[in-house]
Coordinates of C-alpha atoms and ligand atoms in Angstrom, one line a residue:
M23 CA 179.9 71.2 91.9
K24 CA 176.8 69.7 90.4
N25 CA 176.0 68.6 86.7
I26 CA 173.4 70.7 85.3
G27 CA 171.6 70.5 81.9
F28 CA 169.5 73.2 80.1
I29 CA 167.1 72.1 77.4
G30 CA 166.4 75.4 75.6
I31 CA 169.3 77.8 75.5
G32 CA 167.7 80.7 73.8
K33 CA 167.3 84.3 75.2
L34 CA 166.6 83.3 78.7
G35 CA 168.2 79.8 79.1
L36 CA 171.6 80.3 77.6
E37 CA 172.5 83.3 79.8
C38 CA 171.1 81.5 83.0
A39 CA 173.1 78.4 82.1
E40 CA 176.3 80.6 81.7
V41 CA 175.6 82.0 85.2
M42 CA 175.3 78.5 86.5
A43 CA 178.5 77.5 84.6
E44 CA 180.4 79.9 86.9
Q45 CA 180.0 77.5 89.8
H46 CA 178.9 74.1 88.1
E47 CA 179.4 71.8 85.1
V48 CA 176.7 72.8 82.7
R49 CA 175.4 71.4 79.5
G50 CA 173.0 72.9 77.0
Y51 CA 170.8 71.3 74.2
D52 CA 168.7 73.2 71.7
I53 CA 167.1 72.2 68.4
Y54 CA 168.8 75.3 66.9
P55 CA 172.7 75.5 66.9
R56 CA 173.9 77.5 69.8
I57 CA 177.4 78.4 71.1
S58 CA 178.8 79.3 74.4
D59 CA 182.2 79.8 76.0
S60 CA 181.3 78.2 79.3
V61 CA 178.2 76.0 78.6
K62 CA 179.0 72.6 76.9
V63 CA 176.5 72.4 74.0
C64 CA 175.7 68.7 73.5
N65 CA 173.3 66.2 72.1
I66 CA 170.1 65.4 74.0
D67 CA 171.4 61.9 75.3
E68 CA 174.5 63.3 76.7
L69 CA 172.7 66.2 78.4
V70 CA 170.0 63.9 80.0
N71 CA 172.4 61.3 81.2
E72 CA 175.3 63.5 82.4
S73 CA 173.1 66.0 84.2
E74 CA 171.8 65.4 87.8
W75 CA 169.5 68.5 87.3
I76 CA 167.5 69.2 84.2
F77 CA 166.2 72.8 83.6
I78 CA 163.7 73.3 80.8
A79 CA 163.6 76.7 79.3
V80 CA 162.1 76.2 75.8
P81 CA 159.5 78.6 74.6
T82 CA 155.7 78.6 75.4
P83 CA 154.7 80.8 72.7
H84 CA 151.7 83.0 72.1
A85 CA 149.7 82.6 68.9
E86 CA 150.4 85.0 66.0
G87 CA 149.2 88.5 66.9
Y88 CA 149.0 87.8 70.7
D89 CA 151.9 89.7 71.8
G90 CA 150.5 93.2 72.4
S91 CA 152.3 94.9 69.6
V92 CA 149.1 95.3 67.6
P93 CA 145.5 95.4 68.8
S94 CA 144.4 92.2 70.3
S95 CA 141.7 92.9 73.0
H96 CA 138.9 92.0 70.3
M97 CA 140.4 88.6 69.6
E98 CA 139.4 85.3 71.0
P99 CA 141.4 84.4 74.4
R100 CA 144.1 81.8 73.6
D101 CA 146.5 79.9 75.9
F102 CA 150.3 79.6 75.5
G103 CA 151.6 76.7 73.2
H104 CA 152.9 73.8 75.1
D105 CA 154.4 71.7 72.4
A106 CA 158.1 72.3 73.1
V107 CA 157.8 71.7 76.9
I108 CA 155.9 68.4 75.9
D109 CA 158.7 67.6 73.5
A110 CA 161.3 68.3 76.3
I111 CA 159.5 66.1 78.7
N112 CA 159.4 63.3 76.1
K113 CA 163.0 63.6 75.6
V114 CA 163.9 63.1 79.2
N115 CA 161.6 60.2 79.3
A116 CA 163.2 58.5 76.2
H117 CA 166.8 59.3 77.1
A118 CA 167.2 59.1 80.8
R119 CA 168.9 55.8 82.1
S120 CA 168.4 57.0 85.8
S121 CA 166.0 59.2 87.8
K122 CA 166.3 63.1 87.1
K123 CA 165.5 66.2 88.9
V124 CA 163.5 68.1 86.2
V125 CA 162.8 71.8 86.7
L126 CA 160.4 73.9 84.5
I127 CA 161.4 77.5 84.0
S128 CA 159.1 78.3 81.2
T129 CA 156.1 80.6 81.6
V130 CA 152.7 78.8 81.8
L131 CA 149.2 79.7 83.1
P132 CA 148.0 78.4 86.4
G133 CA 147.0 74.9 86.3
T134 CA 148.9 73.9 83.4
T135 CA 151.9 72.0 85.0
R136 CA 149.5 69.5 86.9
K137 CA 147.1 69.1 84.1
H138 CA 149.3 68.9 81.0
F139 CA 153.0 68.1 82.0
V140 CA 153.3 66.1 85.1
P141 CA 151.1 63.1 83.8
L142 CA 153.7 62.8 81.0
L143 CA 156.8 62.6 82.9
D144 CA 158.0 59.2 83.9
S145 CA 157.2 58.6 87.7
K146 CA 161.0 57.9 88.4
H147 CA 161.7 61.6 87.8
Q148 CA 161.1 64.5 90.2
F149 CA 159.5 67.8 89.0
L150 CA 159.6 71.2 90.2
Y151 CA 158.0 74.5 88.6
N152 CA 160.5 77.4 89.0
P153 CA 159.6 80.4 86.9
Y154 CA 162.0 83.3 86.7
L155 CA 161.4 87.0 87.0
I156 CA 163.9 88.1 84.5
A157 CA 164.0 90.9 81.9
M158 CA 165.8 91.0 78.6
G159 CA 169.0 93.1 78.7
S160 CA 169.7 92.2 82.4
V161 CA 169.2 88.5 82.3
K162 CA 172.3 87.5 84.2
W163 CA 172.1 90.2 86.8
D164 CA 168.3 89.6 87.2
M165 CA 169.2 85.9 87.6
V166 CA 171.5 86.3 90.8
N167 CA 169.5 89.3 92.2
P168 CA 165.9 88.3 92.0
E169 CA 163.0 89.7 93.8
M170 CA 162.1 86.2 95.0
I171 CA 162.7 82.5 93.8
M172 CA 159.4 80.5 93.4
I173 CA 159.7 76.8 93.8
G174 CA 156.6 74.8 93.1
T175 CA 156.2 71.3 94.3
E176 CA 153.2 68.9 94.1
D177 CA 151.8 69.7 97.6
G178 CA 153.4 73.1 98.2
D179 CA 155.8 71.8 100.9
W180 CA 159.5 71.8 101.2
N181 CA 159.7 68.2 100.5
G182 CA 161.7 66.1 98.0
I183 CA 164.1 68.1 96.0
A184 CA 162.7 71.6 96.7
G185 CA 165.3 72.2 99.5
E186 CA 168.1 70.7 97.3
L187 CA 167.0 73.2 94.5
K188 CA 167.4 76.1 97.1
D189 CA 170.8 74.7 98.0
L190 CA 171.9 74.8 94.4
Y191 CA 170.6 78.5 93.9
D192 CA 172.4 79.6 97.0
T193 CA 175.7 78.7 95.4
V194 CA 175.0 81.5 92.6
M195 CA 172.7 84.1 94.3
Q196 CA 174.1 87.6 95.1
N197 CA 171.3 89.2 97.1
N198 CA 170.2 86.4 99.7
P199 CA 166.9 86.0 97.8
R200 CA 163.4 85.3 99.4
Y201 CA 162.2 81.9 98.6
E202 CA 158.5 81.3 98.0
I203 CA 157.4 77.8 98.0
G204 CA 154.0 76.7 96.9
T205 CA 152.2 74.1 94.8
W206 CA 152.9 73.9 91.1
D207 CA 149.8 75.8 90.6
E208 CA 150.4 78.5 93.2
C209 CA 153.8 79.1 91.7
E210 CA 152.4 79.5 88.1
A211 CA 149.9 82.0 89.7
I212 CA 152.5 84.0 91.6
K213 CA 154.6 84.4 88.4
I214 CA 151.8 85.5 86.0
F215 CA 149.9 87.7 88.5
Y216 CA 153.1 89.4 89.4
N217 CA 153.4 90.4 85.8
T218 CA 149.8 91.4 85.5
F219 CA 150.0 93.5 88.7
I220 CA 152.6 95.6 86.6
S221 CA 150.2 95.8 83.6
A222 CA 147.4 96.8 85.9
K223 CA 149.4 99.5 87.6
V224 CA 150.8 100.8 84.2
G225 CA 147.3 100.9 82.8
L226 CA 146.1 102.9 85.8
V227 CA 148.8 105.6 85.7
N228 CA 148.5 106.0 82.0
M229 CA 144.7 106.4 82.5
V230 CA 145.6 109.3 84.7
Q231 CA 147.6 110.7 81.8
D232 CA 144.6 110.4 79.4
F233 CA 142.4 112.3 81.9
A234 CA 145.2 114.9 82.2
M235 CA 145.2 115.3 78.4
K236 CA 141.4 115.6 78.2
I237 CA 140.5 117.6 81.4
G238 CA 143.3 120.1 81.3
N239 CA 145.4 122.0 84.2
I240 CA 146.7 118.4 85.2
N241 CA 150.2 117.4 85.2
V242 CA 150.0 113.5 85.5
D243 CA 153.3 113.5 87.4
V244 CA 151.8 115.6 90.3
V245 CA 149.0 113.2 90.5
T246 CA 151.1 110.0 90.2
D247 CA 153.8 111.0 92.4
A248 CA 151.4 111.8 95.2
L249 CA 149.9 108.5 94.7
A250 CA 153.4 106.8 94.7
R251 CA 154.2 108.5 98.1
S252 CA 151.0 106.9 99.6
T253 CA 152.7 104.1 101.3
M254 CA 150.0 103.8 103.9
R255 CA 147.2 102.1 101.9
I256 CA 148.0 101.9 98.2
M257 CA 151.8 101.4 97.8
G258 CA 152.1 98.4 100.1
P259 CA 150.7 95.1 101.5
K260 CA 147.6 96.6 102.6
Y261 CA 144.5 95.4 100.7
M262 CA 146.4 92.3 99.6
T263 CA 144.2 89.8 101.5
A264 CA 141.3 88.5 99.4
G265 CA 138.2 88.7 101.2
M266 CA 134.9 90.7 100.9
G267 CA 134.9 93.2 98.0
D268 CA 135.7 96.9 98.2
A269 CA 132.8 98.7 100.1
G270 CA 131.8 101.8 101.9
A271 CA 130.6 105.2 101.8
C272 CA 133.1 106.4 99.2
H273 CA 134.9 103.8 97.0
P274 CA 131.9 102.1 95.1
R275 CA 130.3 105.5 94.5
D276 CA 133.5 107.1 93.4
N277 CA 133.9 104.4 90.8
I278 CA 130.4 104.6 89.7
A279 CA 130.7 108.3 89.1
L280 CA 134.0 108.0 87.4
R281 CA 132.3 106.0 84.8
W282 CA 130.3 109.2 84.0
L283 CA 133.9 111.2 83.8
A284 CA 135.3 108.8 81.6
Q285 CA 132.3 109.1 79.1
E286 CA 132.0 112.9 79.6
Y287 CA 135.8 113.3 78.5
E288 CA 135.5 110.6 75.8
I289 CA 138.4 108.6 77.4
G290 CA 137.5 105.7 75.1
Y291 CA 137.5 103.1 77.6
D292 CA 136.0 102.6 81.1
F293 CA 138.4 101.1 83.7
F294 CA 135.8 101.8 86.4
D295 CA 133.2 99.7 84.7
T296 CA 135.6 96.8 84.7
V297 CA 136.5 97.3 88.3
M298 CA 132.8 97.6 89.3
H299 CA 131.7 94.7 87.1
A300 CA 134.3 92.4 88.7
R301 CA 133.3 93.5 92.1
E302 CA 129.7 92.5 91.2
I303 CA 130.5 89.1 89.6
Q304 CA 132.8 88.3 92.6
A305 CA 129.8 88.9 94.9
K306 CA 127.7 86.7 92.7
N307 CA 130.2 84.0 92.7
L308 CA 130.3 84.1 96.5
A309 CA 126.5 84.1 96.7
Q310 CA 126.5 81.1 94.4
F311 CA 128.9 79.2 96.7
L312 CA 126.8 79.9 99.7
V313 CA 123.6 78.6 98.0
E314 CA 125.5 75.5 97.0
Q315 CA 126.7 75.0 100.6
S316 CA 123.2 75.4 101.8
G317 CA 122.0 72.1 100.3
D318 CA 122.4 69.9 103.4
W319 CA 125.3 68.9 105.6
I320 CA 124.0 67.3 108.6
V321 CA 120.4 67.7 108.8
G322 CA 119.6 66.6 105.3
E323 CA 117.8 69.7 104.2
N324 CA 118.5 73.0 102.8
L325 CA 120.0 75.4 105.3
P326 CA 119.0 78.9 105.4
I327 CA 121.6 81.5 104.6
A328 CA 122.8 84.3 107.2
I329 CA 125.4 87.1 106.6
H330 CA 127.4 87.7 109.6
G331 CA 128.0 91.5 109.3
K332 CA 125.7 93.8 107.3
A333 CA 127.3 97.2 107.8
Y334 CA 130.2 97.8 105.3
K335 CA 132.5 97.2 107.9
P336 CA 132.6 96.1 111.6
D337 CA 131.9 98.4 114.5
V338 CA 129.8 100.9 112.4
P339 CA 126.1 101.2 111.6
Y340 CA 126.4 102.2 108.0
C341 CA 125.3 100.0 105.2
I342 CA 125.9 102.4 102.4
G343 CA 128.0 100.7 99.6
S344 CA 128.0 97.4 101.8
Y345 CA 129.3 94.4 100.0
S346 CA 127.4 92.2 102.3
T347 CA 124.0 93.5 101.0
L348 CA 125.4 93.1 97.6
V349 CA 126.1 89.5 98.1
G350 CA 122.6 89.3 99.7
H351 CA 121.1 90.7 96.5
Y352 CA 122.5 87.8 94.5
I353 CA 121.5 85.2 97.0
K354 CA 117.9 86.6 96.7
E355 CA 118.4 86.6 92.9
L356 CA 119.1 82.9 93.0
G357 CA 115.9 82.2 94.7
H358 CA 117.1 82.0 98.4
S359 CA 116.2 84.1 101.4
V360 CA 118.9 85.7 103.5
V361 CA 119.1 87.1 107.0
Y362 CA 121.7 89.6 108.4
L363 CA 123.3 89.5 111.7
D364 CA 124.7 92.8 113.0
P365 CA 124.6 94.4 116.4
M366 CA 125.1 97.8 115.1
A367 CA 123.2 97.8 111.9
D368 CA 119.9 100.0 111.5
D369 CA 117.4 97.1 111.5
P370 CA 116.3 95.6 114.9
A371 CA 115.6 92.2 112.9
D372 CA 119.5 92.0 112.4
V373 CA 120.1 91.7 116.3
V374 CA 119.4 88.2 117.5
A375 CA 120.8 86.2 120.5
E376 CA 120.9 83.0 118.6
L377 CA 120.3 81.8 115.2
P378 CA 117.0 79.5 115.1
G379 CA 118.7 76.4 113.8
P380 CA 121.7 75.6 111.7
H381 CA 122.5 78.1 108.8
V382 CA 125.2 78.7 106.3
V383 CA 126.9 81.8 107.5
L384 CA 128.9 84.1 105.6
W385 CA 131.7 85.5 108.0
A386 CA 131.6 89.0 106.3
H387 CA 133.3 91.0 109.0
N388 CA 136.9 90.6 110.1
R389 CA 137.8 93.3 112.7
K390 CA 141.4 92.5 112.7
I391 CA 142.0 92.8 108.9
T392 CA 140.0 96.0 109.0
Y393 CA 141.4 97.8 111.8
E394 CA 144.9 96.4 112.6
Y395 CA 146.6 99.3 111.1
T396 CA 145.4 101.3 113.9
G397 CA 147.0 98.9 116.4
D398 CA 143.6 97.3 117.3
Q399 CA 144.3 93.6 117.1
L400 CA 140.8 92.3 118.4
D401 CA 139.2 89.6 116.4
T402 CA 135.5 89.7 115.5
Q403 CA 133.4 88.0 118.2
P404 CA 130.2 86.1 117.1
Y405 CA 127.3 88.5 116.8
C406 CA 125.0 85.8 118.1
A407 CA 125.2 82.0 119.0
I408 CA 125.6 79.9 116.1
P409 CA 124.0 76.5 116.4
A410 CA 125.6 73.1 115.6
G411 CA 125.1 71.9 112.2
S412 CA 125.9 75.2 110.7
I413 CA 128.4 76.0 108.0
I414 CA 130.6 79.0 108.4
V415 CA 132.0 80.4 105.1
D416 CA 135.0 82.6 106.0
P417 CA 136.2 84.6 103.0
W418 CA 139.1 85.9 105.1
R419 CA 140.3 82.4 105.8
K420 CA 141.2 83.4 109.4
L421 CA 138.6 81.4 111.4
N422 CA 139.5 78.3 113.0
Q423 CA 137.2 75.3 113.8
T424 CA 134.9 77.2 116.3
A425 CA 132.9 74.3 117.9
D426 CA 132.0 70.8 117.4
G427 CA 129.4 70.3 114.9
I428 CA 130.2 73.5 112.9
K429 CA 132.0 73.2 109.6
V430 CA 134.3 76.3 108.7
I431 CA 135.2 76.7 104.9
H432 CA 138.0 79.0 103.8
Y433 CA 136.7 80.5 100.7
G434 CA 139.7 81.0 98.3
N435 CA 141.7 78.1 99.6
T436 CA 141.2 75.1 97.4
R437 CA 144.3 73.5 98.7
N438 CA 143.2 73.2 102.5
P439 CA 139.8 74.6 102.4
T440 CA 139.0 73.9 106.1
Ligands
NAD507 N1 163.2 86.0 77.8 C1 162.8 86.4 79.1 O1 163.2 87.5 79.5 C2 161.9 85.4 79.9 C3 161.7 85.8 81.3 C4 161.1 84.7 82.2 C5 160.5 83.7 81.5 N2 160.5 83.6 80.3 C6 160.0 82.3 79.7 O2 161.1 81.3 79.3 C7 160.7 80.6 78.2 C8 161.7 80.8 77.3 O3 162.0 82.0 77.0 P1 162.9 82.6 75.9 O4 163.0 84.1 75.9 O5 164.3 82.1 76.3 O6 162.6 81.9 74.5 P2 163.6 81.7 73.2 O7 162.7 81.4 72.1 O8 164.5 82.7 73.1 O9 164.5 80.4 73.7 C9 163.8 79.2 73.7 C10 164.9 78.3 73.1 O10 164.4 76.9 73.2 C11 164.7 76.3 71.9 N3 163.8 75.1 71.7 C12 162.5 75.3 71.1 N4 162.0 74.2 71.1 C13 162.7 73.2 71.7 C14 162.7 71.8 72.0 N5 161.7 71.1 71.6 N6 163.8 71.2 72.4 C15 164.9 72.0 72.8 N7 165.1 73.2 72.5 C16 164.0 74.0 72.0 C17 164.7 77.4 70.9 O11 165.4 77.0 69.9 C18 165.3 78.5 71.7 O12 166.7 78.6 71.6 C19 159.4 81.1 77.8 O13 158.3 80.4 78.4 C20 159.3 82.5 78.4 O14 158.0 83.0 78.5 C21 161.4 84.4 79.5

């Protein structure tokens, strides 16, 4: 039996504390009077000093009008409020006479814990970020049957108290949950992007509903049920590896044409414009990164840029809708030249045996990611010899250090970028 304290016993904290109290001795502290049959409500000094584990479940409120119950998309973007979390941390610092295991449950945006909370906590304490996927109305059931338990640590490893927190949860969980360990920042991201995936999904199916109402002869359920049964590509883990943008002969042009349909039927918003705009700016960001890398590594002068893979995917000659050429467009817009390497592409200039000197190389093609669903597991082989002094930027983060003198950067991994 462990001694556990909850600071903030409101809608989430109280029921979670009561679940814990079925197996452990649990105290609760709140700035408002609260009552419970199983959680001992006490003052902050008793809670801090009698508890080995201190869970913080205080509010991280949105500003007035930012809850989504009235129009807000025209309003200035605002972060959640952090005052209650900061107050709870200050109280732990002020009252604790020994080191504590502090666990933050409250929802915050990625980067918040490291930037705003950890620097405030006395260094004798240990800190975990552990957000919950819990819904009102089913708090106790959700608490012990979670889809996953996210445990965020400073470096994303099972060090320090992360394993101890798992052991603690194992005493109350009913569904043998999946544990996801990450940095504080990664767990903040998993929690908040989990929620926004749901928002995006609901936004898409309701858009089909809007089209059904405007176009006629469409039952939205026929369309969305067919999509829901499409487990091969869209309802599952496929397309969940970040890398090059969506490309090819169909998808980009479909979205571009759908912009017209949204306008024709006066849908009132344009999802497709948002999707295509994001795709373009993502390409521009990648181009900018390549240009930044081109400024010197070993040779002390600007490296030229090459894109390894010009066709929209490996093993085909088609460059229609190619994301590689879109990135190339932005590289040129930034005032740099770019060459393409592709044994299948339509231009003989793209077929070379060896690059003439060190380059920044964008590793645009990854055969395995594109074709592994067919059972084909072959990795992309280099399309030409890449000289020492080059930098390979791999947006798929699969390439290992290829040879001495070549630096590999995993784009999208700012924890271990090489
Ligand atoms: N409610 C949910 O379903 C849910 C699910 C997942 C995550 N969350 C997150 O959990 C956090 C808490 O949510 P909630 O719904 O329980 O909020 P809530 O407002 O119902 O409860 C928070 C409690 O903290 C208390 N409190 C406020 N400031 C305090 C302070 N300085 N010291 C001590 N106690 C203080 C309040 O009096 C209240 O009882 C939020 O960040 C929320 O986003 C909530």
